[in-house]
Amino acid sequence: MLNKTKIAEGGRKLRKNWGSSWVVLAGNSLVFYKVPPASIPTGWGPAGSRPESSVDLRGAALAHGKHLSSRPNVLHVRTVPGHEFLLQSDDETEFRAWHRALRDVINRLERE
Ligand code: I3S
């Protein structure tokens, strides 16, 4: 579970709107869900697990988002189409794990 806000879409700046999101790193994509899968009641059907959005990490840029927020532990992701968002966790260990995982995927995609 991470805090997330989009800050640009197609290169156009957006006003921040922080919210929490269940984030899954799946293959070359980051997939965002409103709620964790375990909180979806069984029998609710597949619609309950539909992602809210996803981004392709190929060619994406990853940086520390320190200068973009007053919050601690912020990552800044910019994708090829010019979508930018911030991911934040109050838990530094979790933040480091996300930083490492995203960096590794983005680097691997660069070498492909
Ligand atoms: O980069 P900013 O403009 O200081 O970001 C803050 C604002 O988005 C603020 O909302 P208002 O636009 O209604 O002032 C948010 O409530 C803050 O959380 C944003 O700053 P942080 O430092 O939390 O990213």
PDB file of C-alpha atoms and ligand atoms in Angstrom:
ATOM      1  CA  MET A   1       0.000   0.000   0.000  1.00  0.00           C
ATOM      2  CA  LEU A   2       1.565   3.303  -1.078  1.00  0.00           C
ATOM      3  CA  ASN A   3       0.502   6.913  -1.245  1.00  0.00           C
ATOM      4  CA  LYS A   4       0.342   8.147  -4.781  1.00  0.00           C
ATOM      5  CA  THR A   5      -0.348  11.299  -6.702  1.00  0.00           C
ATOM      6  CA  LYS A   6      -0.135  12.101 -10.355  1.00  0.00           C
ATOM      7  CA  ILE A   7       1.733  15.337 -11.012  1.00  0.00           C
ATOM      8  CA  ALA A   8       1.752  15.477 -14.814  1.00  0.00           C
ATOM      9  CA  GLU A   9      -0.099  13.947 -17.709  1.00  0.00           C
ATOM     10  CA  GLY A  10       1.376  14.001 -21.169  1.00  0.00           C
ATOM     11  CA  GLY A  11       3.899  16.570 -19.959  1.00  0.00           C
ATOM     12  CA  ARG A  12       1.193  18.865 -18.611  1.00  0.00           C
ATOM     13  CA  LYS A  13       1.453  19.654 -14.902  1.00  0.00           C
ATOM     14  CA  LEU A  14      -1.408  18.587 -12.662  1.00  0.00           C
ATOM     15  CA  ARG A  15      -2.418  19.654  -9.200  1.00  0.00           C
ATOM     16  CA  LYS A  16      -1.454  17.043  -6.612  1.00  0.00           C
ATOM     17  CA  ASN A  17      -4.151  14.850  -5.186  1.00  0.00           C
ATOM     18  CA  TRP A  18      -2.618  12.305  -2.789  1.00  0.00           C
ATOM     19  CA  GLY A  19      -4.451   9.047  -2.249  1.00  0.00           C
ATOM     20  CA  SER A  20      -3.576   5.530  -1.214  1.00  0.00           C
ATOM     21  CA  SER A  21      -3.218   2.742  -3.707  1.00  0.00           C
ATOM     22  CA  TRP A  22      -2.401  -0.963  -3.733  1.00  0.00           C
ATOM     23  CA  VAL A  23       0.586  -1.067  -6.066  1.00  0.00           C
ATOM     24  CA  VAL A  24       1.741  -4.188  -7.898  1.00  0.00           C
ATOM     25  CA  LEU A  25       4.939  -4.488  -9.921  1.00  0.00           C
ATOM     26  CA  ALA A  26       3.927  -6.980 -12.610  1.00  0.00           C
ATOM     27  CA  GLY A  27       6.390  -7.664 -15.398  1.00  0.00           C
ATOM     28  CA  ASN A  28       7.158  -4.366 -17.118  1.00  0.00           C
ATOM     29  CA  SER A  29       4.243  -2.521 -15.574  1.00  0.00           C
ATOM     30  CA  LEU A  30       3.201  -0.854 -12.393  1.00  0.00           C
ATOM     31  CA  VAL A  31      -0.423  -1.642 -11.715  1.00  0.00           C
ATOM     32  CA  PHE A  32      -2.585   0.389  -9.342  1.00  0.00           C
ATOM     33  CA  TYR A  33      -5.601  -0.945  -7.484  1.00  0.00           C
ATOM     34  CA  LYS A  34      -7.934   0.978  -5.204  1.00  0.00           C
ATOM     35  CA  VAL A  35      -7.807  -1.658  -2.482  1.00  0.00           C
ATOM     36  CA  PRO A  36      -5.659  -4.695  -1.618  1.00  0.00           C
ATOM     37  CA  PRO A  37      -6.963  -7.964  -3.117  1.00  0.00           C
ATOM     38  CA  ALA A  38      -7.577  -9.458   0.335  1.00  0.00           C
ATOM     39  CA  SER A  39     -10.120  -6.748   1.138  1.00  0.00           C
ATOM     40  CA  ILE A  40     -12.350  -7.705  -1.796  1.00  0.00           C
ATOM     41  CA  PRO A  41     -15.169  -9.945  -0.569  1.00  0.00           C
ATOM     42  CA  THR A  42     -15.240 -13.344  -2.267  1.00  0.00           C
ATOM     43  CA  GLY A  43     -18.096 -13.692  -4.683  1.00  0.00           C
ATOM     44  CA  TRP A  44     -17.850 -10.059  -5.598  1.00  0.00           C
ATOM     45  CA  GLY A  45     -16.718 -11.063  -9.047  1.00  0.00           C
ATOM     46  CA  PRO A  46     -13.790 -10.097 -11.227  1.00  0.00           C
ATOM     47  CA  ALA A  47     -14.798  -6.434 -11.385  1.00  0.00           C
ATOM     48  CA  GLY A  48     -13.612  -6.069  -7.797  1.00  0.00           C
ATOM     49  CA  SER A  49     -10.054  -6.791  -8.767  1.00  0.00           C
ATOM     50  CA  ARG A  50      -9.943  -4.584 -11.835  1.00  0.00           C
ATOM     51  CA  PRO A  51      -6.939  -2.247 -11.738  1.00  0.00           C
ATOM     52  CA  GLU A  52      -7.568   1.458 -11.531  1.00  0.00           C
ATOM     53  CA  SER A  53      -4.682   2.175 -13.879  1.00  0.00           C
ATOM     54  CA  SER A  54      -1.298   0.926 -14.945  1.00  0.00           C
ATOM     55  CA  VAL A  55       1.877   2.332 -16.438  1.00  0.00           C
ATOM     56  CA  ASP A  56       4.486   0.858 -18.738  1.00  0.00           C
ATOM     57  CA  LEU A  57       7.933   1.186 -17.191  1.00  0.00           C
ATOM     58  CA  ARG A  58       9.859   0.773 -20.449  1.00  0.00           C
ATOM     59  CA  GLY A  59      11.965   3.898 -20.882  1.00  0.00           C
ATOM     60  CA  ALA A  60      10.662   5.377 -17.645  1.00  0.00           C
ATOM     61  CA  ALA A  61      12.818   7.610 -15.462  1.00  0.00           C
ATOM     62  CA  LEU A  62      13.054   7.118 -11.727  1.00  0.00           C
ATOM     63  CA  ALA A  63      14.324   9.686  -9.262  1.00  0.00           C
ATOM     64  CA  HIS A  64      14.073  10.654  -5.639  1.00  0.00           C
ATOM     65  CA  GLY A  65      11.115  12.979  -5.229  1.00  0.00           C
ATOM     66  CA  LYS A  66      12.623  14.969  -2.325  1.00  0.00           C
ATOM     67  CA  HIS A  67      12.359  18.304  -4.083  1.00  0.00           C
ATOM     68  CA  LEU A  68       8.759  17.638  -5.176  1.00  0.00           C
ATOM     69  CA  SER A  69       7.096  17.045  -1.832  1.00  0.00           C
ATOM     70  CA  SER A  70       7.421  17.800   1.850  1.00  0.00           C
ATOM     71  CA  ARG A  71       6.620  14.138   2.592  1.00  0.00           C
ATOM     72  CA  PRO A  72       9.351  11.662   3.509  1.00  0.00           C
ATOM     73  CA  ASN A  73      10.377   8.777   1.234  1.00  0.00           C
ATOM     74  CA  VAL A  74       9.044   9.977  -2.109  1.00  0.00           C
ATOM     75  CA  LEU A  75       9.830   8.433  -5.480  1.00  0.00           C
ATOM     76  CA  HIS A  76       9.277  10.291  -8.736  1.00  0.00           C
ATOM     77  CA  VAL A  77       8.419   8.247 -11.825  1.00  0.00           C
ATOM     78  CA  ARG A  78       8.179   9.702 -15.319  1.00  0.00           C
ATOM     79  CA  THR A  79       6.965   7.487 -18.143  1.00  0.00           C
ATOM     80  CA  VAL A  80       7.651   7.798 -21.867  1.00  0.00           C
ATOM     81  CA  PRO A  81       4.294   9.467 -22.685  1.00  0.00           C
ATOM     82  CA  GLY A  82       5.137  12.168 -20.131  1.00  0.00           C
ATOM     83  CA  HIS A  83       2.986  10.954 -17.267  1.00  0.00           C
ATOM     84  CA  GLU A  84       4.568  11.698 -13.916  1.00  0.00           C
ATOM     85  CA  PHE A  85       3.617  10.556 -10.492  1.00  0.00           C
ATOM     86  CA  LEU A  86       4.939  10.369  -6.964  1.00  0.00           C
ATOM     87  CA  LEU A  87       4.889   7.279  -4.772  1.00  0.00           C
ATOM     88  CA  GLN A  88       5.361   7.674  -1.050  1.00  0.00           C
ATOM     89  CA  SER A  89       5.607   5.457   2.007  1.00  0.00           C
ATOM     90  CA  ASP A  90       6.087   6.450   5.634  1.00  0.00           C
ATOM     91  CA  ASP A  91       7.948   3.166   6.062  1.00  0.00           C
ATOM     92  CA  GLU A  92      11.536   3.696   4.989  1.00  0.00           C
ATOM     93  CA  THR A  93      12.290  -0.025   4.603  1.00  0.00           C
ATOM     94  CA  GLU A  94       9.324  -0.423   2.285  1.00  0.00           C
ATOM     95  CA  PHE A  95      10.336   2.687   0.384  1.00  0.00           C
ATOM     96  CA  ARG A  96      13.863   1.324  -0.149  1.00  0.00           C
ATOM     97  CA  ALA A  97      12.476  -1.999  -1.378  1.00  0.00           C
ATOM     98  CA  TRP A  98      10.260  -0.187  -3.897  1.00  0.00           C
ATOM     99  CA  HIS A  99      13.124   2.022  -4.999  1.00  0.00           C
ATOM    100  CA  ARG A 100      15.368  -0.989  -5.604  1.00  0.00           C
ATOM    101  CA  ALA A 101      12.668  -3.027  -7.364  1.00  0.00           C
ATOM    102  CA  LEU A 102      11.672  -0.201  -9.701  1.00  0.00           C
ATOM    103  CA  ARG A 103      15.275   0.704 -10.452  1.00  0.00           C
ATOM    104  CA  ASP A 104      16.072  -2.929 -11.282  1.00  0.00           C
ATOM    105  CA  VAL A 105      13.111  -3.315 -13.657  1.00  0.00           C
ATOM    106  CA  ILE A 106      13.788   0.005 -15.417  1.00  0.00           C
ATOM    107  CA  ASN A 107      17.499  -0.859 -15.794  1.00  0.00           C
ATOM    108  CA  ARG A 108      16.694  -4.336 -17.103  1.00  0.00           C
ATOM    109  CA  LEU A 109      14.286  -2.892 -19.682  1.00  0.00           C
ATOM    110  CA  GLU A 110      17.000  -0.462 -20.796  1.00  0.00           C
ATOM    111  CA  ARG A 111      19.361  -3.331 -21.529  1.00  0.00           C
ATOM    112  CA  GLU A 112      16.801  -5.310 -23.540  1.00  0.00           C
TER     113      GLU A 112
HETATM  114  O1  I3S B   1       3.716  20.740  -4.237  1.00  0.00           O
HETATM  115  P1  I3S B   1       2.646  21.425  -3.402  1.00  0.00           P
HETATM  116  O2  I3S B   1       1.740  22.276  -4.194  1.00  0.00           O
HETATM  117  O3  I3S B   1       3.180  22.068  -2.183  1.00  0.00           O
HETATM  118  O4  I3S B   1       1.735  20.203  -2.930  1.00  0.00           O
HETATM  119  C1  I3S B   1       0.836  20.256  -1.871  1.00  0.00           C
HETATM  120  C2  I3S B   1      -0.530  20.605  -2.374  1.00  0.00           C
HETATM  121  O5  I3S B   1      -0.910  19.744  -3.438  1.00  0.00           O
HETATM  122  C3  I3S B   1      -1.574  20.460  -1.285  1.00  0.00           C
HETATM  123  O6  I3S B   1      -2.869  20.677  -1.769  1.00  0.00           O
HETATM  124  P2  I3S B   1      -3.432  22.129  -2.164  1.00  0.00           P
HETATM  125  O7  I3S B   1      -3.168  22.191  -3.642  1.00  0.00           O
HETATM  126  O8  I3S B   1      -4.897  22.072  -1.887  1.00  0.00           O
HETATM  127  O9  I3S B   1      -2.676  23.138  -1.395  1.00  0.00           O
HETATM  128  C4  I3S B   1      -1.558  19.062  -0.689  1.00  0.00           C
HETATM  129  O10 I3S B   1      -2.496  18.978   0.338  1.00  0.00           O
HETATM  130  C5  I3S B   1      -0.177  18.743  -0.173  1.00  0.00           C
HETATM  131  O11 I3S B   1      -0.193  17.401   0.320  1.00  0.00           O
HETATM  132  C6  I3S B   1       0.879  18.906  -1.221  1.00  0.00           C
HETATM  133  O12 I3S B   1       2.176  18.802  -0.714  1.00  0.00           O
HETATM  134  P3  I3S B   1       3.027  17.548  -0.284  1.00  0.00           P
HETATM  135  O13 I3S B   1       4.267  18.181   0.274  1.00  0.00           O
HETATM  136  O14 I3S B   1       2.205  16.792   0.710  1.00  0.00           O
HETATM  137  O15 I3S B   1       3.349  16.704  -1.487  1.00  0.00           O
END
